[in-house]
Amino acid sequence: MRFASISRFAASYALSDHLFLQSESLMDNTVLETQHLSLAYDGKPIISGLNLLIPTGQITALVGPNGCGKSTLLRGLARLLKPHIGTVYLNGADIFRQSTTKVAQQLGILPQGPVAPEGLTVRDLVAQGRYPYQKSWLQSWTTEDERQVRKALTTTDLNELADRAVDTLSGGQKQRAWIAMTLAQDTQILLLDEPTTFLDLAHQVEVLELLWDLNQLEERTIVMVLHDLNQACRYAHQLIALRDGAVMAYGTPADVMTEEMVQEVFGLACRIVPDPVMGTPWCVPLRREPHKYSQD
């Protein structure tokens, strides 16, 4: 007999009225939507009056400077931060009117920098993703639970590491293990908060390629926070650029990634050129003039 338990992780977001109207044609293909969403921490407004449509079967990247509201927005989408005003809809229903179990069967969330208990094996971590399907603590581990765990381990190429302790893995392997846990949850939607943070370049690409495969091969809807604009352009179908809790631009990388947007959102002068490999927009920051120091 086997049992599973899952941590409830989080993230949140939303968009403006003009964006909602421009994107209304996406409604039929939307699994996540916000209407007039306002989010706050300790009474301090972070996101105000945002309307957002997330199209199904696509990768959407949230980009913007530190403190702009990306993670807050992600937490709101994941039902981990209750709106001050407004509503988050998950598959057409108010997410806060759905049970925790029902939400967890539709949406998986991976927070930034999760930490596994010391000695917990990869297999047992992945098994935690089956918690939403356990009707009681006395229910036996089912063949479907086992099938989903095996599938998640295979998809993330972790079968050979299944009996290793998570805390002994490399950064990229750990991140794959956490992603495998969300895959075992068997949800259509994945929300990830900075999944490449603290990883070297090779492991960043490894994780992003895995997410791309999940989208392309299994049609998973993925929303993730990314800091690297060039990676966001390579791996996302849609970009949402935020500044000070407001959406400054929303659309395809070709539409959003402009020199004007980067200057306005990040305060950075740059040139946008084609990615030499993918052809997607590529942000090249401009060097500033060197400071001249007095000889006195």
PDB file of C-alpha atoms in Angstrom:
ATOM      1  CA  MET A   1       0.000   0.000   0.000  1.00  0.00           C
ATOM      2  CA  ARG A   2       1.283   3.419  -0.858  1.00  0.00           C
ATOM      3  CA  PHE A   3       0.196   6.910   0.024  1.00  0.00           C
ATOM      4  CA  ALA A   4       1.038  10.318  -1.363  1.00  0.00           C
ATOM      5  CA  SER A   5       0.976  13.884  -0.106  1.00  0.00           C
ATOM      6  CA  ILE A   6       1.449  17.074  -2.082  1.00  0.00           C
ATOM      7  CA  SER A   7       2.439  20.562  -1.074  1.00  0.00           C
ATOM      8  CA  ARG A   8       0.181  23.336  -2.341  1.00  0.00           C
ATOM      9  CA  PHE A   9       2.490  25.673  -4.206  1.00  0.00           C
ATOM     10  CA  ALA A  10       1.554  28.956  -5.847  1.00  0.00           C
ATOM     11  CA  ALA A  11       1.624  31.854  -8.277  1.00  0.00           C
ATOM     12  CA  SER A  12      -0.698  34.537  -9.715  1.00  0.00           C
ATOM     13  CA  TYR A  13      -1.701  37.022 -12.473  1.00  0.00           C
ATOM     14  CA  ALA A  14      -4.095  39.145 -14.642  1.00  0.00           C
ATOM     15  CA  LEU A  15      -4.544  41.815 -17.422  1.00  0.00           C
ATOM     16  CA  SER A  16      -6.014  45.199 -18.366  1.00  0.00           C
ATOM     17  CA  ASP A  17      -9.399  46.042 -19.928  1.00  0.00           C
ATOM     18  CA  HIS A  18      -8.070  46.935 -23.370  1.00  0.00           C
ATOM     19  CA  LEU A  19      -6.105  43.698 -23.455  1.00  0.00           C
ATOM     20  CA  PHE A  20      -9.169  41.691 -22.475  1.00  0.00           C
ATOM     21  CA  LEU A  21     -11.160  43.178 -25.348  1.00  0.00           C
ATOM     22  CA  GLN A  22      -8.392  42.639 -27.869  1.00  0.00           C
ATOM     23  CA  SER A  23      -8.042  39.012 -26.793  1.00  0.00           C
ATOM     24  CA  GLU A  24     -11.748  38.133 -26.585  1.00  0.00           C
ATOM     25  CA  SER A  25     -11.485  35.907 -29.653  1.00  0.00           C
ATOM     26  CA  LEU A  26      -9.358  33.532 -27.571  1.00  0.00           C
ATOM     27  CA  MET A  27     -12.214  32.848 -25.151  1.00  0.00           C
ATOM     28  CA  ASP A  28     -13.194  29.507 -26.672  1.00  0.00           C
ATOM     29  CA  ASN A  29      -9.636  28.216 -26.267  1.00  0.00           C
ATOM     30  CA  THR A  30      -9.010  29.556 -22.787  1.00  0.00           C
ATOM     31  CA  VAL A  31      -8.572  27.447 -19.665  1.00  0.00           C
ATOM     32  CA  LEU A  32      -7.468  30.282 -17.359  1.00  0.00           C
ATOM     33  CA  GLU A  33      -9.083  33.703 -17.289  1.00  0.00           C
ATOM     34  CA  THR A  34      -9.132  36.641 -14.889  1.00  0.00           C
ATOM     35  CA  GLN A  35     -11.686  39.427 -14.760  1.00  0.00           C
ATOM     36  CA  HIS A  36     -10.969  42.745 -13.021  1.00  0.00           C
ATOM     37  CA  LEU A  37      -8.431  40.981 -10.794  1.00  0.00           C
ATOM     38  CA  SER A  38      -6.787  42.897  -7.956  1.00  0.00           C
ATOM     39  CA  LEU A  39      -4.223  41.246  -5.680  1.00  0.00           C
ATOM     40  CA  ALA A  40      -2.577  42.620  -2.547  1.00  0.00           C
ATOM     41  CA  TYR A  41      -0.087  41.639   0.167  1.00  0.00           C
ATOM     42  CA  ASP A  42      -0.707  42.958   3.684  1.00  0.00           C
ATOM     43  CA  GLY A  43      -3.121  45.491   2.269  1.00  0.00           C
ATOM     44  CA  LYS A  44      -0.622  46.795  -0.293  1.00  0.00           C
ATOM     45  CA  PRO A  45      -1.983  46.612  -3.874  1.00  0.00           C
ATOM     46  CA  ILE A  46       0.254  44.657  -6.264  1.00  0.00           C
ATOM     47  CA  ILE A  47      -2.064  43.900  -9.205  1.00  0.00           C
ATOM     48  CA  SER A  48      -5.076  46.106  -9.956  1.00  0.00           C
ATOM     49  CA  GLY A  49      -8.072  45.542 -12.246  1.00  0.00           C
ATOM     50  CA  LEU A  50      -6.436  43.102 -14.632  1.00  0.00           C
ATOM     51  CA  ASN A  51      -8.190  40.943 -17.216  1.00  0.00           C
ATOM     52  CA  LEU A  52      -6.283  38.038 -18.718  1.00  0.00           C
ATOM     53  CA  LEU A  53      -6.928  35.181 -21.100  1.00  0.00           C
ATOM     54  CA  ILE A  54      -4.524  32.233 -21.256  1.00  0.00           C
ATOM     55  CA  PRO A  55      -5.059  30.230 -24.475  1.00  0.00           C
ATOM     56  CA  THR A  56      -5.047  26.475 -24.110  1.00  0.00           C
ATOM     57  CA  GLY A  57      -2.262  24.311 -25.484  1.00  0.00           C
ATOM     58  CA  GLN A  58       0.291  27.127 -25.602  1.00  0.00           C
ATOM     59  CA  ILE A  59       3.279  28.305 -23.579  1.00  0.00           C
ATOM     60  CA  THR A  60       2.877  31.752 -22.054  1.00  0.00           C
ATOM     61  CA  ALA A  61       5.844  33.508 -20.433  1.00  0.00           C
ATOM     62  CA  LEU A  62       5.565  36.293 -17.869  1.00  0.00           C
ATOM     63  CA  VAL A  63       8.458  38.740 -18.146  1.00  0.00           C
ATOM     64  CA  GLY A  64       9.350  41.959 -16.377  1.00  0.00           C
ATOM     65  CA  PRO A  65      11.750  43.460 -13.842  1.00  0.00           C
ATOM     66  CA  ASN A  66      12.049  42.245 -10.266  1.00  0.00           C
ATOM     67  CA  GLY A  67       9.092  43.229  -8.116  1.00  0.00           C
ATOM     68  CA  CYS A  68       6.736  43.917 -11.031  1.00  0.00           C
ATOM     69  CA  GLY A  69       4.113  41.375  -9.894  1.00  0.00           C
ATOM     70  CA  LYS A  70       4.962  38.284 -11.967  1.00  0.00           C
ATOM     71  CA  SER A  71       5.013  35.833  -9.067  1.00  0.00           C
ATOM     72  CA  THR A  72       2.045  37.521  -7.419  1.00  0.00           C
ATOM     73  CA  LEU A  73       0.097  37.107 -10.624  1.00  0.00           C
ATOM     74  CA  LEU A  74       1.101  33.455 -10.844  1.00  0.00           C
ATOM     75  CA  ARG A  75       0.008  32.884  -7.232  1.00  0.00           C
ATOM     76  CA  GLY A  76      -3.373  34.369  -8.000  1.00  0.00           C
ATOM     77  CA  LEU A  77      -3.856  32.059 -10.977  1.00  0.00           C
ATOM     78  CA  ALA A  78      -2.998  29.072  -8.808  1.00  0.00           C
ATOM     79  CA  ARG A  79      -5.583  29.897  -6.095  1.00  0.00           C
ATOM     80  CA  LEU A  80      -2.842  30.508  -3.546  1.00  0.00           C
ATOM     81  CA  LEU A  81      -3.600  34.196  -3.161  1.00  0.00           C
ATOM     82  CA  LYS A  82      -7.212  35.253  -2.795  1.00  0.00           C
ATOM     83  CA  PRO A  83      -8.201  38.253  -4.921  1.00  0.00           C
ATOM     84  CA  HIS A  84      -8.935  41.539  -3.185  1.00  0.00           C
ATOM     85  CA  ILE A  85     -11.339  42.208  -6.058  1.00  0.00           C
ATOM     86  CA  GLY A  86     -12.205  40.238  -9.175  1.00  0.00           C
ATOM     87  CA  THR A  87     -12.292  36.611 -10.204  1.00  0.00           C
ATOM     88  CA  VAL A  88     -10.033  33.876 -11.546  1.00  0.00           C
ATOM     89  CA  TYR A  89     -11.806  31.339 -13.756  1.00  0.00           C
ATOM     90  CA  LEU A  90     -10.429  27.833 -14.251  1.00  0.00           C
ATOM     91  CA  ASN A  91     -12.079  25.995 -17.136  1.00  0.00           C
ATOM     92  CA  GLY A  92     -15.048  28.349 -16.955  1.00  0.00           C
ATOM     93  CA  ALA A  93     -15.701  28.211 -13.204  1.00  0.00           C
ATOM     94  CA  ASP A  94     -14.632  30.515 -10.372  1.00  0.00           C
ATOM     95  CA  ILE A  95     -11.480  28.885  -9.027  1.00  0.00           C
ATOM     96  CA  PHE A  96     -12.375  29.773  -5.417  1.00  0.00           C
ATOM     97  CA  ARG A  97     -15.757  28.056  -5.752  1.00  0.00           C
ATOM     98  CA  GLN A  98     -14.041  24.798  -6.679  1.00  0.00           C
ATOM     99  CA  SER A  99     -12.643  22.410  -4.090  1.00  0.00           C
ATOM    100  CA  THR A 100      -8.902  22.225  -3.506  1.00  0.00           C
ATOM    101  CA  THR A 101      -8.910  18.667  -4.812  1.00  0.00           C
ATOM    102  CA  LYS A 102     -10.776  19.574  -7.993  1.00  0.00           C
ATOM    103  CA  VAL A 103      -8.392  22.459  -8.700  1.00  0.00           C
ATOM    104  CA  ALA A 104      -5.374  20.206  -8.088  1.00  0.00           C
ATOM    105  CA  GLN A 105      -6.726  17.735 -10.649  1.00  0.00           C
ATOM    106  CA  GLN A 106      -6.767  20.491 -13.281  1.00  0.00           C
ATOM    107  CA  LEU A 107      -3.762  22.648 -12.440  1.00  0.00           C
ATOM    108  CA  GLY A 108      -0.229  21.884 -11.252  1.00  0.00           C
ATOM    109  CA  ILE A 109       2.060  24.514  -9.742  1.00  0.00           C
ATOM    110  CA  LEU A 110       5.825  24.498  -9.278  1.00  0.00           C
ATOM    111  CA  PRO A 111       7.143  27.338  -7.094  1.00  0.00           C
ATOM    112  CA  GLN A 112      10.549  28.926  -7.235  1.00  0.00           C
ATOM    113  CA  GLY A 113      13.295  26.947  -5.488  1.00  0.00           C
ATOM    114  CA  PRO A 114      11.284  24.104  -3.882  1.00  0.00           C
ATOM    115  CA  VAL A 115      13.160  22.003  -1.318  1.00  0.00           C
ATOM    116  CA  ALA A 116      12.538  18.285  -0.737  1.00  0.00           C
ATOM    117  CA  PRO A 117      12.877  16.704   2.724  1.00  0.00           C
ATOM    118  CA  GLU A 118      16.299  15.177   3.310  1.00  0.00           C
ATOM    119  CA  GLY A 119      16.530  11.595   2.059  1.00  0.00           C
ATOM    120  CA  LEU A 120      13.279  11.670   0.065  1.00  0.00           C
ATOM    121  CA  THR A 121      13.741   9.622  -3.105  1.00  0.00           C
ATOM    122  CA  VAL A 122      12.866  10.831  -6.567  1.00  0.00           C
ATOM    123  CA  ARG A 123      10.177   8.163  -6.876  1.00  0.00           C
ATOM    124  CA  ASP A 124       8.529   9.199  -3.605  1.00  0.00           C
ATOM    125  CA  LEU A 125       8.654  12.870  -4.555  1.00  0.00           C
ATOM    126  CA  VAL A 126       6.986  12.135  -7.880  1.00  0.00           C
ATOM    127  CA  ALA A 127       4.371  10.012  -6.086  1.00  0.00           C
ATOM    128  CA  GLN A 128       3.282  13.093  -4.134  1.00  0.00           C
ATOM    129  CA  GLY A 129       1.720  14.325  -7.351  1.00  0.00           C
ATOM    130  CA  ARG A 130      -0.992  11.696  -6.954  1.00  0.00           C
ATOM    131  CA  TYR A 131      -2.368  13.236  -3.763  1.00  0.00           C
ATOM    132  CA  PRO A 132      -5.403  14.877  -5.442  1.00  0.00           C
ATOM    133  CA  TYR A 133      -6.612  11.420  -6.476  1.00  0.00           C
ATOM    134  CA  GLN A 134      -6.450   9.846  -3.005  1.00  0.00           C
ATOM    135  CA  LYS A 135     -10.000   9.862  -1.668  1.00  0.00           C
ATOM    136  CA  SER A 136      -8.821   9.122   1.873  1.00  0.00           C
ATOM    137  CA  TRP A 137      -5.661   8.244   3.773  1.00  0.00           C
ATOM    138  CA  LEU A 138      -6.928   4.658   3.890  1.00  0.00           C
ATOM    139  CA  GLN A 139      -7.216   4.254   0.148  1.00  0.00           C
ATOM    140  CA  SER A 140      -4.784   1.845  -1.464  1.00  0.00           C
ATOM    141  CA  TRP A 141      -2.281   2.988  -4.056  1.00  0.00           C
ATOM    142  CA  THR A 142      -3.901   2.156  -7.392  1.00  0.00           C
ATOM    143  CA  THR A 143      -2.535   0.835 -10.669  1.00  0.00           C
ATOM    144  CA  GLU A 144      -3.425   4.197 -12.246  1.00  0.00           C
ATOM    145  CA  ASP A 145      -1.347   5.997  -9.619  1.00  0.00           C
ATOM    146  CA  GLU A 146       1.592   3.727 -10.387  1.00  0.00           C
ATOM    147  CA  ARG A 147       1.131   4.188 -14.137  1.00  0.00           C
ATOM    148  CA  GLN A 148       1.191   7.977 -13.845  1.00  0.00           C
ATOM    149  CA  VAL A 149       4.333   7.905 -11.682  1.00  0.00           C
ATOM    150  CA  ARG A 150       6.122   5.611 -14.144  1.00  0.00           C
ATOM    151  CA  LYS A 151       5.025   7.799 -17.047  1.00  0.00           C
ATOM    152  CA  ALA A 152       6.296  10.951 -15.310  1.00  0.00           C
ATOM    153  CA  LEU A 153       9.660   9.337 -14.544  1.00  0.00           C
ATOM    154  CA  THR A 154      10.005   8.188 -18.150  1.00  0.00           C
ATOM    155  CA  THR A 155       8.961  11.528 -19.631  1.00  0.00           C
ATOM    156  CA  THR A 156      11.564  13.377 -17.558  1.00  0.00           C
ATOM    157  CA  ASP A 157      14.241  10.701 -18.143  1.00  0.00           C
ATOM    158  CA  LEU A 158      14.551   9.920 -14.428  1.00  0.00           C
ATOM    159  CA  ASN A 159      14.044   6.149 -14.308  1.00  0.00           C
ATOM    160  CA  GLU A 160      17.697   5.496 -13.510  1.00  0.00           C
ATOM    161  CA  LEU A 161      17.585   8.062 -10.707  1.00  0.00           C
ATOM    162  CA  ALA A 162      14.242   6.987  -9.230  1.00  0.00           C
ATOM    163  CA  ASP A 163      15.787   5.528  -6.062  1.00  0.00           C
ATOM    164  CA  ARG A 164      18.262   8.368  -5.512  1.00  0.00           C
ATOM    165  CA  ALA A 165      17.639  10.942  -2.799  1.00  0.00           C
ATOM    166  CA  VAL A 166      16.502  14.218  -4.322  1.00  0.00           C
ATOM    167  CA  ASP A 167      19.031  16.180  -2.258  1.00  0.00           C
ATOM    168  CA  THR A 168      21.915  14.298  -3.935  1.00  0.00           C
ATOM    169  CA  LEU A 169      20.955  15.332  -7.482  1.00  0.00           C
ATOM    170  CA  SER A 170      22.380  18.088  -9.651  1.00  0.00           C
ATOM    171  CA  GLY A 171      20.390  21.281 -10.118  1.00  0.00           C
ATOM    172  CA  GLY A 172      18.976  20.208 -13.468  1.00  0.00           C
ATOM    173  CA  GLN A 173      18.092  16.742 -12.182  1.00  0.00           C
ATOM    174  CA  LYS A 174      16.311  18.213  -9.159  1.00  0.00           C
ATOM    175  CA  GLN A 175      14.255  20.500 -11.350  1.00  0.00           C
ATOM    176  CA  ARG A 176      13.302  17.577 -13.584  1.00  0.00           C
ATOM    177  CA  ALA A 177      12.234  15.640 -10.480  1.00  0.00           C
ATOM    178  CA  TRP A 178       9.943  18.465  -9.372  1.00  0.00           C
ATOM    179  CA  ILE A 179       8.515  18.786 -12.862  1.00  0.00           C
ATOM    180  CA  ALA A 180       7.926  15.021 -12.839  1.00  0.00           C
ATOM    181  CA  MET A 181       5.903  15.444  -9.654  1.00  0.00           C
ATOM    182  CA  THR A 182       3.629  17.956 -11.369  1.00  0.00           C
ATOM    183  CA  LEU A 183       3.333  15.614 -14.371  1.00  0.00           C
ATOM    184  CA  ALA A 184       2.226  12.746 -12.127  1.00  0.00           C
ATOM    185  CA  GLN A 185      -0.551  15.076 -11.007  1.00  0.00           C
ATOM    186  CA  ASP A 186      -1.864  14.624 -14.581  1.00  0.00           C
ATOM    187  CA  THR A 187      -3.164  18.148 -15.109  1.00  0.00           C
ATOM    188  CA  GLN A 188      -3.759  20.034 -18.339  1.00  0.00           C
ATOM    189  CA  ILE A 189      -2.216  23.220 -16.936  1.00  0.00           C
ATOM    190  CA  LEU A 190       1.274  23.744 -15.494  1.00  0.00           C
ATOM    191  CA  LEU A 191       2.318  26.953 -13.730  1.00  0.00           C
ATOM    192  CA  LEU A 192       6.039  27.404 -13.069  1.00  0.00           C
ATOM    193  CA  ASP A 193       7.729  30.239 -11.188  1.00  0.00           C
ATOM    194  CA  GLU A 194      11.229  30.819 -12.588  1.00  0.00           C
ATOM    195  CA  PRO A 195      11.935  27.136 -13.395  1.00  0.00           C
ATOM    196  CA  THR A 196      15.477  27.954 -14.589  1.00  0.00           C
ATOM    197  CA  THR A 197      16.596  30.026 -11.584  1.00  0.00           C
ATOM    198  CA  PHE A 198      19.993  29.029 -10.120  1.00  0.00           C
ATOM    199  CA  LEU A 199      20.681  26.630 -13.004  1.00  0.00           C
ATOM    200  CA  ASP A 200      23.691  26.880 -15.293  1.00  0.00           C
ATOM    201  CA  LEU A 201      23.051  27.468 -18.981  1.00  0.00           C
ATOM    202  CA  ALA A 202      23.115  23.790 -19.977  1.00  0.00           C
ATOM    203  CA  HIS A 203      20.580  22.868 -17.285  1.00  0.00           C
ATOM    204  CA  GLN A 204      18.404  25.864 -18.172  1.00  0.00           C
ATOM    205  CA  VAL A 205      18.165  24.625 -21.746  1.00  0.00           C
ATOM    206  CA  GLU A 206      17.524  21.075 -20.505  1.00  0.00           C
ATOM    207  CA  VAL A 207      14.525  22.212 -18.459  1.00  0.00           C
ATOM    208  CA  LEU A 208      13.135  24.487 -21.182  1.00  0.00           C
ATOM    209  CA  GLU A 209      13.446  21.762 -23.814  1.00  0.00           C
ATOM    210  CA  LEU A 210      11.545  19.410 -21.510  1.00  0.00           C
ATOM    211  CA  LEU A 211       8.751  21.954 -21.100  1.00  0.00           C
ATOM    212  CA  TRP A 212       8.672  22.532 -24.860  1.00  0.00           C
ATOM    213  CA  ASP A 213       8.323  18.782 -25.444  1.00  0.00           C
ATOM    214  CA  LEU A 214       5.485  18.577 -22.904  1.00  0.00           C
ATOM    215  CA  ASN A 215       3.670  21.313 -24.760  1.00  0.00           C
ATOM    216  CA  GLN A 216       4.296  19.993 -28.253  1.00  0.00           C
ATOM    217  CA  LEU A 217       3.772  16.280 -27.583  1.00  0.00           C
ATOM    218  CA  GLU A 218       1.087  16.384 -24.865  1.00  0.00           C
ATOM    219  CA  GLU A 219      -0.498  19.792 -25.569  1.00  0.00           C
ATOM    220  CA  ARG A 220       0.009  20.956 -21.994  1.00  0.00           C
ATOM    221  CA  THR A 221      -0.882  24.557 -21.292  1.00  0.00           C
ATOM    222  CA  ILE A 222       2.145  26.110 -19.595  1.00  0.00           C
ATOM    223  CA  VAL A 223       2.500  29.475 -17.892  1.00  0.00           C
ATOM    224  CA  MET A 224       5.950  30.320 -16.567  1.00  0.00           C
ATOM    225  CA  VAL A 225       7.883  33.240 -15.151  1.00  0.00           C
ATOM    226  CA  LEU A 226      11.181  33.803 -16.958  1.00  0.00           C
ATOM    227  CA  HIS A 227      13.881  36.440 -16.532  1.00  0.00           C
ATOM    228  CA  ASP A 228      15.807  35.707 -19.717  1.00  0.00           C
ATOM    229  CA  LEU A 229      14.010  37.547 -22.521  1.00  0.00           C
ATOM    230  CA  ASN A 230      15.764  35.609 -25.269  1.00  0.00           C
ATOM    231  CA  GLN A 231      14.777  32.270 -23.749  1.00  0.00           C
ATOM    232  CA  ALA A 232      11.212  33.542 -23.367  1.00  0.00           C
ATOM    233  CA  CYS A 233      11.129  34.418 -27.069  1.00  0.00           C
ATOM    234  CA  ARG A 234      12.512  31.005 -28.039  1.00  0.00           C
ATOM    235  CA  TYR A 235      10.219  28.860 -25.937  1.00  0.00           C
ATOM    236  CA  ALA A 236       6.945  30.790 -25.504  1.00  0.00           C
ATOM    237  CA  HIS A 237       4.079  31.292 -27.921  1.00  0.00           C
ATOM    238  CA  GLN A 238       2.818  34.308 -25.957  1.00  0.00           C
ATOM    239  CA  LEU A 239       4.601  36.918 -23.813  1.00  0.00           C
ATOM    240  CA  ILE A 240       3.052  39.041 -21.089  1.00  0.00           C
ATOM    241  CA  ALA A 241       5.291  41.968 -20.121  1.00  0.00           C
ATOM    242  CA  LEU A 242       4.570  43.519 -16.723  1.00  0.00           C
ATOM    243  CA  ARG A 243       5.759  46.629 -14.922  1.00  0.00           C
ATOM    244  CA  ASP A 244       4.527  47.836 -11.527  1.00  0.00           C
ATOM    245  CA  GLY A 245       1.655  45.347 -11.540  1.00  0.00           C
ATOM    246  CA  ALA A 246       0.336  46.410 -14.940  1.00  0.00           C
ATOM    247  CA  VAL A 247       0.499  44.640 -18.287  1.00  0.00           C
ATOM    248  CA  MET A 248       2.531  46.735 -20.709  1.00  0.00           C
ATOM    249  CA  ALA A 249       2.390  44.349 -23.681  1.00  0.00           C
ATOM    250  CA  TYR A 250       0.797  41.013 -24.567  1.00  0.00           C
ATOM    251  CA  GLY A 251       1.112  38.902 -27.711  1.00  0.00           C
ATOM    252  CA  THR A 252       3.553  36.825 -29.697  1.00  0.00           C
ATOM    253  CA  PRO A 253       7.282  37.390 -29.172  1.00  0.00           C
ATOM    254  CA  ALA A 254       7.436  39.101 -32.570  1.00  0.00           C
ATOM    255  CA  ASP A 255       4.743  41.563 -31.465  1.00  0.00           C
ATOM    256  CA  VAL A 256       5.913  42.152 -27.895  1.00  0.00           C
ATOM    257  CA  MET A 257       9.707  42.113 -28.084  1.00  0.00           C
ATOM    258  CA  THR A 258      10.484  45.578 -29.378  1.00  0.00           C
ATOM    259  CA  GLU A 259      13.220  48.018 -28.463  1.00  0.00           C
ATOM    260  CA  GLU A 260      10.552  50.399 -27.183  1.00  0.00           C
ATOM    261  CA  MET A 261       9.033  47.744 -24.894  1.00  0.00           C
ATOM    262  CA  VAL A 262      12.402  46.775 -23.409  1.00  0.00           C
ATOM    263  CA  GLN A 263      13.208  50.437 -22.756  1.00  0.00           C
ATOM    264  CA  GLU A 264       9.803  51.124 -21.200  1.00  0.00           C
ATOM    265  CA  VAL A 265       9.550  47.973 -19.085  1.00  0.00           C
ATOM    266  CA  PHE A 266      13.182  47.372 -18.125  1.00  0.00           C
ATOM    267  CA  GLY A 267      14.735  50.801 -18.645  1.00  0.00           C
ATOM    268  CA  LEU A 268      17.284  49.172 -20.934  1.00  0.00           C
ATOM    269  CA  ALA A 269      18.527  50.430 -24.285  1.00  0.00           C
ATOM    270  CA  CYS A 270      18.894  47.557 -26.728  1.00  0.00           C
ATOM    271  CA  ARG A 271      18.678  46.381 -30.280  1.00  0.00           C
ATOM    272  CA  ILE A 272      16.282  43.623 -31.344  1.00  0.00           C
ATOM    273  CA  VAL A 273      17.717  41.347 -34.025  1.00  0.00           C
ATOM    274  CA  PRO A 274      16.689  37.906 -35.323  1.00  0.00           C
ATOM    275  CA  ASP A 275      17.927  34.928 -33.311  1.00  0.00           C
ATOM    276  CA  PRO A 276      20.594  33.427 -35.610  1.00  0.00           C
ATOM    277  CA  VAL A 277      19.278  29.896 -34.966  1.00  0.00           C
ATOM    278  CA  MET A 278      15.525  30.183 -34.355  1.00  0.00           C
ATOM    279  CA  GLY A 279      14.696  33.463 -36.065  1.00  0.00           C
ATOM    280  CA  THR A 280      12.807  34.678 -32.980  1.00  0.00           C
ATOM    281  CA  PRO A 281      13.489  38.157 -31.550  1.00  0.00           C
ATOM    282  CA  TRP A 282      16.884  38.472 -29.858  1.00  0.00           C
ATOM    283  CA  CYS A 283      17.574  41.259 -27.370  1.00  0.00           C
ATOM    284  CA  VAL A 284      21.094  42.713 -27.519  1.00  0.00           C
ATOM    285  CA  PRO A 285      21.716  45.262 -24.725  1.00  0.00           C
ATOM    286  CA  LEU A 286      23.666  48.362 -25.702  1.00  0.00           C
ATOM    287  CA  ARG A 287      26.864  49.263 -23.901  1.00  0.00           C
ATOM    288  CA  ARG A 288      26.821  52.595 -22.122  1.00  0.00           C
ATOM    289  CA  GLU A 289      29.558  55.167 -22.456  1.00  0.00           C
ATOM    290  CA  PRO A 290      32.348  54.598 -19.904  1.00  0.00           C
ATOM    291  CA  HIS A 291      32.453  56.914 -16.915  1.00  0.00           C
ATOM    292  CA  LYS A 292      35.221  59.486 -16.928  1.00  0.00           C
ATOM    293  CA  TYR A 293      36.918  59.822 -13.578  1.00  0.00           C
ATOM    294  CA  SER A 294      38.755  62.917 -12.431  1.00  0.00           C
ATOM    295  CA  GLN A 295      42.524  62.688 -12.104  1.00  0.00           C
ATOM    296  CA  ASP A 296      42.420  65.017  -9.090  1.00  0.00           C
TER     297      ASP A 296
END
